[in-house]
GROMACS .gro file of C-alpha atoms in nm:
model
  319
    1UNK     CA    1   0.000   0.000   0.000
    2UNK     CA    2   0.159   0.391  -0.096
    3UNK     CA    3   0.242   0.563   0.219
    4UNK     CA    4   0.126   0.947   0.184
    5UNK     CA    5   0.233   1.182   0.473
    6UNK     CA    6   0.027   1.474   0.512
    7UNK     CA    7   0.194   1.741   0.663
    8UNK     CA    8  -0.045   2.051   0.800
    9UNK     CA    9  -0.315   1.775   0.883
   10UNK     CA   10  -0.483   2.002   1.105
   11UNK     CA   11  -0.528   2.269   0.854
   12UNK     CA   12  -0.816   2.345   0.596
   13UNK     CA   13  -0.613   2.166   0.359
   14UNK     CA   14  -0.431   1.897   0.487
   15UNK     CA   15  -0.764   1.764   0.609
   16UNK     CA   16  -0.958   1.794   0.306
   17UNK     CA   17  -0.653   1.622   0.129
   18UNK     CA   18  -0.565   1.342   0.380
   19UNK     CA   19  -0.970   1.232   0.375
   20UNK     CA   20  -0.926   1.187   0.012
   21UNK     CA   21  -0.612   0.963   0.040
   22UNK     CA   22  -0.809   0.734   0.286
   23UNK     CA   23  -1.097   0.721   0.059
   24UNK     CA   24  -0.856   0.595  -0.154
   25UNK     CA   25  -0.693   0.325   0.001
   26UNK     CA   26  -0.357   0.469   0.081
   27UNK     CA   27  -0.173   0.460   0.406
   28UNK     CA   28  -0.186   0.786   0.538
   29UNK     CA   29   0.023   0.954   0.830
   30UNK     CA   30  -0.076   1.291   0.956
   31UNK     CA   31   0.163   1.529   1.044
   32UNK     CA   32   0.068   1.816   1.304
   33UNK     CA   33   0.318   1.998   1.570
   34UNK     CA   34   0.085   1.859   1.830
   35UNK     CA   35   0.017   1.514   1.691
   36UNK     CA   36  -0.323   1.495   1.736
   37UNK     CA   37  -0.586   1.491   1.407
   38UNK     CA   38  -0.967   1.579   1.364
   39UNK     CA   39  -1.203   1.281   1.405
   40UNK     CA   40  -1.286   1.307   1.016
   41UNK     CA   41  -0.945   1.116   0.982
   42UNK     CA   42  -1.036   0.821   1.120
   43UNK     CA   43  -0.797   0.563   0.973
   44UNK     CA   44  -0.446   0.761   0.966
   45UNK     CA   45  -0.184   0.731   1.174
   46UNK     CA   46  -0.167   1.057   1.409
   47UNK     CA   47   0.256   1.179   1.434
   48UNK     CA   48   0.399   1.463   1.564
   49UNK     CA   49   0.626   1.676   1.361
   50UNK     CA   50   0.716   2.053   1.326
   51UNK     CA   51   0.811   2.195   0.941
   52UNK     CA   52   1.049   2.410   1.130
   53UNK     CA   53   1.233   2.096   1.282
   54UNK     CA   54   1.367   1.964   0.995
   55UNK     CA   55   1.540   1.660   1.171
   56UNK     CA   56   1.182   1.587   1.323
   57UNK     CA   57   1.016   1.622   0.967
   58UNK     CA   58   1.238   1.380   0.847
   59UNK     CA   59   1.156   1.167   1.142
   60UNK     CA   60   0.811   1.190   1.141
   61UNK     CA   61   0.795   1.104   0.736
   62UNK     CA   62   1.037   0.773   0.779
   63UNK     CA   63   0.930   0.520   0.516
   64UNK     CA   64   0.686   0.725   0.361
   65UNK     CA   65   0.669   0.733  -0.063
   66UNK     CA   66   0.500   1.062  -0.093
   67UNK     CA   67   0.484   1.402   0.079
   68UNK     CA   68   0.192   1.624   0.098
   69UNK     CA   69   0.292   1.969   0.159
   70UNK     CA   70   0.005   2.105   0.372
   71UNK     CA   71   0.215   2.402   0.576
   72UNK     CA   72   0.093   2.712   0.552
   73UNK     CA   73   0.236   2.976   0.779
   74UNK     CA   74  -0.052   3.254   0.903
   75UNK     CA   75  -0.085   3.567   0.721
   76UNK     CA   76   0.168   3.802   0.920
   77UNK     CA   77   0.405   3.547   0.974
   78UNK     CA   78   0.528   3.408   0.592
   79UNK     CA   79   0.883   3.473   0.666
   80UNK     CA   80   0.899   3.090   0.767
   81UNK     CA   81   0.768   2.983   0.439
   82UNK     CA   82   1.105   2.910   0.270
   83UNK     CA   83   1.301   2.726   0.575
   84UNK     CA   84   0.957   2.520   0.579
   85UNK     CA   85   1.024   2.421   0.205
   86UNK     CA   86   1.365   2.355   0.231
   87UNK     CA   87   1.301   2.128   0.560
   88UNK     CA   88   1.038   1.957   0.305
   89UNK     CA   89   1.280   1.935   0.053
   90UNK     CA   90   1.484   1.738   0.299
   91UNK     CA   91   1.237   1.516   0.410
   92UNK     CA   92   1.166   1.441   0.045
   93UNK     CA   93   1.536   1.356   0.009
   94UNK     CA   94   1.579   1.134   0.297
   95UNK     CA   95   1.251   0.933   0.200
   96UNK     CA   96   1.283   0.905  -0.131
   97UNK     CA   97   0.951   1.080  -0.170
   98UNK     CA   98   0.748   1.243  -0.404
   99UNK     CA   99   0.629   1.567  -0.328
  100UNK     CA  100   0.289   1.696  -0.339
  101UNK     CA  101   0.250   2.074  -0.329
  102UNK     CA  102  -0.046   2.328  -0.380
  103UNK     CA  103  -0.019   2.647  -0.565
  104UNK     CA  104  -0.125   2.979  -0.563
  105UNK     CA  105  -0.198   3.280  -0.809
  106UNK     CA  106   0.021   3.522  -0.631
  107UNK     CA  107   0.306   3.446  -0.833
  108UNK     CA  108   0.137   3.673  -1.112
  109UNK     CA  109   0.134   4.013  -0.919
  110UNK     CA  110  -0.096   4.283  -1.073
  111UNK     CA  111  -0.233   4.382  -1.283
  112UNK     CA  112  -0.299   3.989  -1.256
  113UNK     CA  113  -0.431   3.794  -1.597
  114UNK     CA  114  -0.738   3.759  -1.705
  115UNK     CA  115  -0.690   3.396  -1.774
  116UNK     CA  116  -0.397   3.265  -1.604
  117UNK     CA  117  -0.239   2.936  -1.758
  118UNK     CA  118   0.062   2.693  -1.735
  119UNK     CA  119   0.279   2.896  -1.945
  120UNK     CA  120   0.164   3.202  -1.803
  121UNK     CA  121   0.487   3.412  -1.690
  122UNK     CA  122   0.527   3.498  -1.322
  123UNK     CA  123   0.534   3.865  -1.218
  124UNK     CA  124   0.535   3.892  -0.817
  125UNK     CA  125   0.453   4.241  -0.731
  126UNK     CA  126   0.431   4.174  -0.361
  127UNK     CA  127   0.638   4.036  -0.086
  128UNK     CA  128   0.381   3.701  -0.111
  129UNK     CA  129   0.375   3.680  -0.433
  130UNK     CA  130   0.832   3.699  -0.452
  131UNK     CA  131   0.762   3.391  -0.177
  132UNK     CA  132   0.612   3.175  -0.371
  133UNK     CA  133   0.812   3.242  -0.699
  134UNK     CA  134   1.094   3.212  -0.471
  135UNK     CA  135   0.989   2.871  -0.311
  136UNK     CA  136   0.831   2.686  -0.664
  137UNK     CA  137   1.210   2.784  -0.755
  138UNK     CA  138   1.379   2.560  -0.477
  139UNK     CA  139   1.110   2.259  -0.630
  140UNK     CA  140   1.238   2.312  -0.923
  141UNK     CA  141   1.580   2.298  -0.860
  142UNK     CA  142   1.529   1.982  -0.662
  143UNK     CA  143   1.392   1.866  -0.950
  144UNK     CA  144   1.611   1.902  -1.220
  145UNK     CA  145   1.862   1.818  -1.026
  146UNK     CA  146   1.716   1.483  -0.959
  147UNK     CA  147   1.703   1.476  -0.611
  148UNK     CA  148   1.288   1.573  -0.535
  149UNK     CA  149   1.003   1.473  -0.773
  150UNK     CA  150   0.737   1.763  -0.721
  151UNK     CA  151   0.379   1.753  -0.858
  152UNK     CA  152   0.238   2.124  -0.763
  153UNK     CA  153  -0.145   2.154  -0.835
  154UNK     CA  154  -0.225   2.574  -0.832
  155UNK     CA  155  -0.573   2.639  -0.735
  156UNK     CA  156  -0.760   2.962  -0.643
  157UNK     CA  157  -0.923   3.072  -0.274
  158UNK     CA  158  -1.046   2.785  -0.083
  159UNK     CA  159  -1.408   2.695   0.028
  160UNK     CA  160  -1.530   2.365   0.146
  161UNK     CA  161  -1.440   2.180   0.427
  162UNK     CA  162  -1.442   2.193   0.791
  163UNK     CA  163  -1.122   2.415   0.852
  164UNK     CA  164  -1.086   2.757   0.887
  165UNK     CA  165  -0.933   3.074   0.785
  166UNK     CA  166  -1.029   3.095   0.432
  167UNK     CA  167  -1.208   3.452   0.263
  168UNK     CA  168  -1.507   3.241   0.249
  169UNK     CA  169  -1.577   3.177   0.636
  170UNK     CA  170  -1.378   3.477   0.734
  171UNK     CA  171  -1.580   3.739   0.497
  172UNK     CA  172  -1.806   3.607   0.276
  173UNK     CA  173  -2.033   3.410   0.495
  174UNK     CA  174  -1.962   3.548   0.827
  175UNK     CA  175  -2.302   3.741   0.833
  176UNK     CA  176  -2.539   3.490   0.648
  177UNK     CA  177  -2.673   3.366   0.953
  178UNK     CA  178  -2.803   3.719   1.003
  179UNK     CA  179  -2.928   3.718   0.660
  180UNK     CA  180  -2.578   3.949   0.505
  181UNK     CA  181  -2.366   3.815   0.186
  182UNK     CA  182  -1.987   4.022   0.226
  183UNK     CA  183  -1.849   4.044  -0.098
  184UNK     CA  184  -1.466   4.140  -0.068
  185UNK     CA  185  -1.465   4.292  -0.367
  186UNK     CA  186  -1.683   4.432  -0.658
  187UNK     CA  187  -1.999   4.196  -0.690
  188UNK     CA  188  -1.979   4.106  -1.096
  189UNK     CA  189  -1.618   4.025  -1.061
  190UNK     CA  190  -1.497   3.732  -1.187
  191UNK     CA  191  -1.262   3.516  -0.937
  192UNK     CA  192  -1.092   3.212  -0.904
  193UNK     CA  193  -1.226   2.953  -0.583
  194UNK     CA  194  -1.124   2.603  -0.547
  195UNK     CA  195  -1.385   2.376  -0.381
  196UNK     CA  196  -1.119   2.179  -0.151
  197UNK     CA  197  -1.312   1.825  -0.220
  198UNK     CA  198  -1.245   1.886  -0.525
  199UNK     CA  199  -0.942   1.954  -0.566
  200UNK     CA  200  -0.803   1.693  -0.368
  201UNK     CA  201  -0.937   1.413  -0.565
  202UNK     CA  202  -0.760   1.582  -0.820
  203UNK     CA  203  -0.445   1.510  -0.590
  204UNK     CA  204  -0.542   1.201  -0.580
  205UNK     CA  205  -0.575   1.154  -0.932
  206UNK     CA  206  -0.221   1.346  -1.010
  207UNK     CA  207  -0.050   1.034  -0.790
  208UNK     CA  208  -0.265   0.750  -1.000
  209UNK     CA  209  -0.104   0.918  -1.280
  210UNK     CA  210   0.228   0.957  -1.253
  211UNK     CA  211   0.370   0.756  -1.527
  212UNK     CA  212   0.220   1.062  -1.746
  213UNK     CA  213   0.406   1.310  -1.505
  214UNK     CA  214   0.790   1.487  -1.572
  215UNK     CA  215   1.018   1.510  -1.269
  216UNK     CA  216   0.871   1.904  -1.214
  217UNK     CA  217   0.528   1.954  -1.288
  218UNK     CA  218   0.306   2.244  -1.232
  219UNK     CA  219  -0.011   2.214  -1.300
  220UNK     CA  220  -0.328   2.482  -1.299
  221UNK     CA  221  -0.716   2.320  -1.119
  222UNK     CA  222  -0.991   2.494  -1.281
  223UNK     CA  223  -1.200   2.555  -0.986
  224UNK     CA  224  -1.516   2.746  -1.006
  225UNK     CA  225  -1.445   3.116  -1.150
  226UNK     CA  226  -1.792   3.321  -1.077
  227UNK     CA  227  -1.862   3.625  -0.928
  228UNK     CA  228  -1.992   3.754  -0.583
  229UNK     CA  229  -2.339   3.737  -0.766
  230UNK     CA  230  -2.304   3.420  -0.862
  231UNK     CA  231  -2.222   3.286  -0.503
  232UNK     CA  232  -2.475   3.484  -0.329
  233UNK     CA  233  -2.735   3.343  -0.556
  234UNK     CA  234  -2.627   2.965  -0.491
  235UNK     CA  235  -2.616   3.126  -0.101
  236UNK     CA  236  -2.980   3.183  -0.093
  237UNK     CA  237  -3.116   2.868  -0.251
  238UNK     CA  238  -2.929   2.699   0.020
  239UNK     CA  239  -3.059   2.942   0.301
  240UNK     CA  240  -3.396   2.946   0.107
  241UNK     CA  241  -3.356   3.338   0.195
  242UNK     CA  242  -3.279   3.650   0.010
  243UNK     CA  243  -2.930   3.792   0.155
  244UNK     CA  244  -2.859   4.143   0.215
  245UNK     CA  245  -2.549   4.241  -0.002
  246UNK     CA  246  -2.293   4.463   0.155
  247UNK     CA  247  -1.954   4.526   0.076
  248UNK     CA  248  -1.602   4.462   0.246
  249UNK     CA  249  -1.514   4.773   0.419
  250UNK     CA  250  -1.151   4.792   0.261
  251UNK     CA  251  -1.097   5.193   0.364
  252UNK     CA  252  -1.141   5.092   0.721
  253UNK     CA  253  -0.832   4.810   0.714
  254UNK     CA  254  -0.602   5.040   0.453
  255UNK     CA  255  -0.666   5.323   0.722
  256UNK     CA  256  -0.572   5.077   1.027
  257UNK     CA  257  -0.315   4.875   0.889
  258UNK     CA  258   0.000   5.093   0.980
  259UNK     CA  259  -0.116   4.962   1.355
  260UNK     CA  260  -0.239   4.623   1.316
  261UNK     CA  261  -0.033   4.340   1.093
  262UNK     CA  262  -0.308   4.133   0.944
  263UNK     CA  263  -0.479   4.425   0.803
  264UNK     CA  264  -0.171   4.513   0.645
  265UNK     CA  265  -0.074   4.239   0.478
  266UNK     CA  266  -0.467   4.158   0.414
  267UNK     CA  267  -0.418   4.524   0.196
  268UNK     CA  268  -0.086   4.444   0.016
  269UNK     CA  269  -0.278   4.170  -0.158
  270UNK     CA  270  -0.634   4.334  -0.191
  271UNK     CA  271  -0.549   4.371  -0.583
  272UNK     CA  272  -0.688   4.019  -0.601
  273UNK     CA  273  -1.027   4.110  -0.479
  274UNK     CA  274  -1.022   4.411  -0.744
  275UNK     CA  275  -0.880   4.223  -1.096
  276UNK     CA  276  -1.060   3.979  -1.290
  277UNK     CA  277  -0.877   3.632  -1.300
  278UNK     CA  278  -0.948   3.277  -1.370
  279UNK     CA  279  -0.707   2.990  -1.391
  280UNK     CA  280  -0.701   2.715  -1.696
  281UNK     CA  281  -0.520   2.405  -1.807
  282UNK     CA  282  -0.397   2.256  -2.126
  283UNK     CA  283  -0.319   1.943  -1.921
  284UNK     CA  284  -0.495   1.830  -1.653
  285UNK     CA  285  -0.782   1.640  -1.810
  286UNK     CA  286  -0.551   1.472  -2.010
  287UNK     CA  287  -0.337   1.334  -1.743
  288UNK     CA  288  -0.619   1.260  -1.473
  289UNK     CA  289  -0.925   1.234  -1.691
  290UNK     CA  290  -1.245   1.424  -1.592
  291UNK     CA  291  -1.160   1.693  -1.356
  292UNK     CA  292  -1.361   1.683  -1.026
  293UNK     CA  293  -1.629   1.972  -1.032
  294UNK     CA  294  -1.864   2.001  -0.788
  295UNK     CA  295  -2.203   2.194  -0.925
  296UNK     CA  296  -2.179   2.552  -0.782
  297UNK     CA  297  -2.538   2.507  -0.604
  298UNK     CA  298  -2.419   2.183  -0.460
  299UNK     CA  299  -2.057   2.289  -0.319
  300UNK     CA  300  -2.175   2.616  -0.188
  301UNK     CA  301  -2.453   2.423   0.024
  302UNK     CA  302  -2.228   2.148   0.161
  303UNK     CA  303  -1.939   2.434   0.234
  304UNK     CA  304  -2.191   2.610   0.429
  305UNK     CA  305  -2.325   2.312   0.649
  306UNK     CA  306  -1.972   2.268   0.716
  307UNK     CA  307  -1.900   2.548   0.887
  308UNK     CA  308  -2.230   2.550   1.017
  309UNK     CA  309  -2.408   2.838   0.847
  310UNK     CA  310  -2.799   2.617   0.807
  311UNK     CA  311  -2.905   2.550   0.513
  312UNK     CA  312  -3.240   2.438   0.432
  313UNK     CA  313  -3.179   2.051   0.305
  314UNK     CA  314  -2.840   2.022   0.516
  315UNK     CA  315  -2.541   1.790   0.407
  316UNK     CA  316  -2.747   1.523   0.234
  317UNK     CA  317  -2.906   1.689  -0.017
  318UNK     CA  318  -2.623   1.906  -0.070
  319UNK     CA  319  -2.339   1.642  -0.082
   0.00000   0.00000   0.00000
């Protein structure tokens, strides 16, 4: 059986990812800094293991054949990002193992694409966005070096699942109990979200597929690219209520983020809430097949039961 360590278990993520490897049928080992799991993994193996430790990463990913990269620093602290992808790198070594990674957009800086693609150029125009070039530069030196195998799978904003900390449960449905849609940005824009079940049965189907794969891959996950409007509208057939729309009060953070961090660095990326951008692939279908794609109705329901905003039909109906 294909051992898969997930590290950043505990995060929206990792979760979402290491309940799709168990579906599966592989042997999965989640990695947290506390080593404890959710219930919803019932059926890995729970290990401790810190991505800034890089002799415990290798530790805790002993005999494993791939490597989920599931870290993700918070917002005002992505200085850590690198020397957490070079300790991956080195647990990737030492095992042998391939290396899962997810993507982002912020490699393209603004004004971002309208359609971003594989051979889409990077242009970082923010201290995030020089991060990520900076660490999908270190894969791919591994890589062609022949000393770490990296899959990366880019995807949009996250929704879905029962983490936390993603635009949609932080702003856009923070207020729908109380009958308020928060759009971050203009309402008819169009922007790039990844429904998280989905995209990790695309993970899934990226590792069933490797004999179609090069030693560095990056690959783009269509997601769902819609507007405010769109959501909102898939919003109130769950609620079987008419929102209120408001707006994300942006002034407010730009005038308070001298003083407080996350506003800041919440503002030095706010061009993503204000450009139109959608992500395509020339590839993916053809390596994995159908790519998964949850009906906007349907994954806007079930990522609303699960952070436990009522909708009218609940999971069921909505799965």
């Amino acid at each position: 059986m294909t051992k898969i360590a997930i590290l950043g278990a505990n995060g929206r993520l990792g979760r979402v990812v290491a309940k799709a490897f168990i579906d599966a049928g592989y042997d999965v080992r989640a990695i947290t800094r506390s080593g404890k799991i959710p219930a919803e993994l019932t059926g890995a193996t729970a290990v401790a293991g810190d991505g800034l430790d890089r002799e415990a990463l290798i530790r805790a990913t002993e005999g494993v054949d791939i490597i989920f990269n599931g870290l993700n620093p918070i917002y005002t602290d992505w200085g850590k990002c690198l020397p957490m992808a070079e300790n991956v790198m080195a647990a990737c070594r030492a095992n042998h193992a391939l290396h899962l990674a997810p993507g982002n957009v912020y490699n393209y800086g603004s004004p971002m694409p309208a359609v971003i693609t594989e051979d889409t150029p990077f242009h970082p125009t923010t201290e995030k966005g020089r991060i990520r070039v900076a660490m999908e530069g270190l894969f791919r030196r591994e890589a062609e070096a022949g000393r770490v195998r990296t899959i990366l799978l880019r995807a949009g904003d996250f929704f879905g699942g029962t983490g936390t900390g993603s635009w949609f449960d932080l702003m856009v449905a923070a207020k729908m109990n109380k009958g308020v849609y928060t759009a971050p940005g203009p309402a008819d824009l169009v922007h790039e979200w990844a429904y998280l079940p989905d995209l990790a049965k695309a993970f899934v189907g990226l590792t069933e597929n490797l004999d179609k794969l090069g030693a560095y891959e990056a690959l783009n996950f269509p997601g769902h690219a819609v507007t405010d409007l769109e959501i909102k509208a898939a919003a109130e057939q769950a609620l079987g209520r008419t929102l209120k729309l408001t707006s994300m009060p942006w002034w407010v953070l730009r005038a308070g983020s001298p003083f407080v961090a996350m506003w800041r660095e919440l503002v030095s990326m706010s061009y993503l809430r204000f450009e139109p951008h959608q992500l395509a692939s020339a590839r993916l279908e053809g390596i994995i097949g159908t790519i998964p794609h949850t009906r906007l109705d349907r994954a806007v329901a079930k990522a609303l039961d699960d952070i436990g905003v009522a909708t009218i039909d609940g999971v069921s109906e909505a799965a």
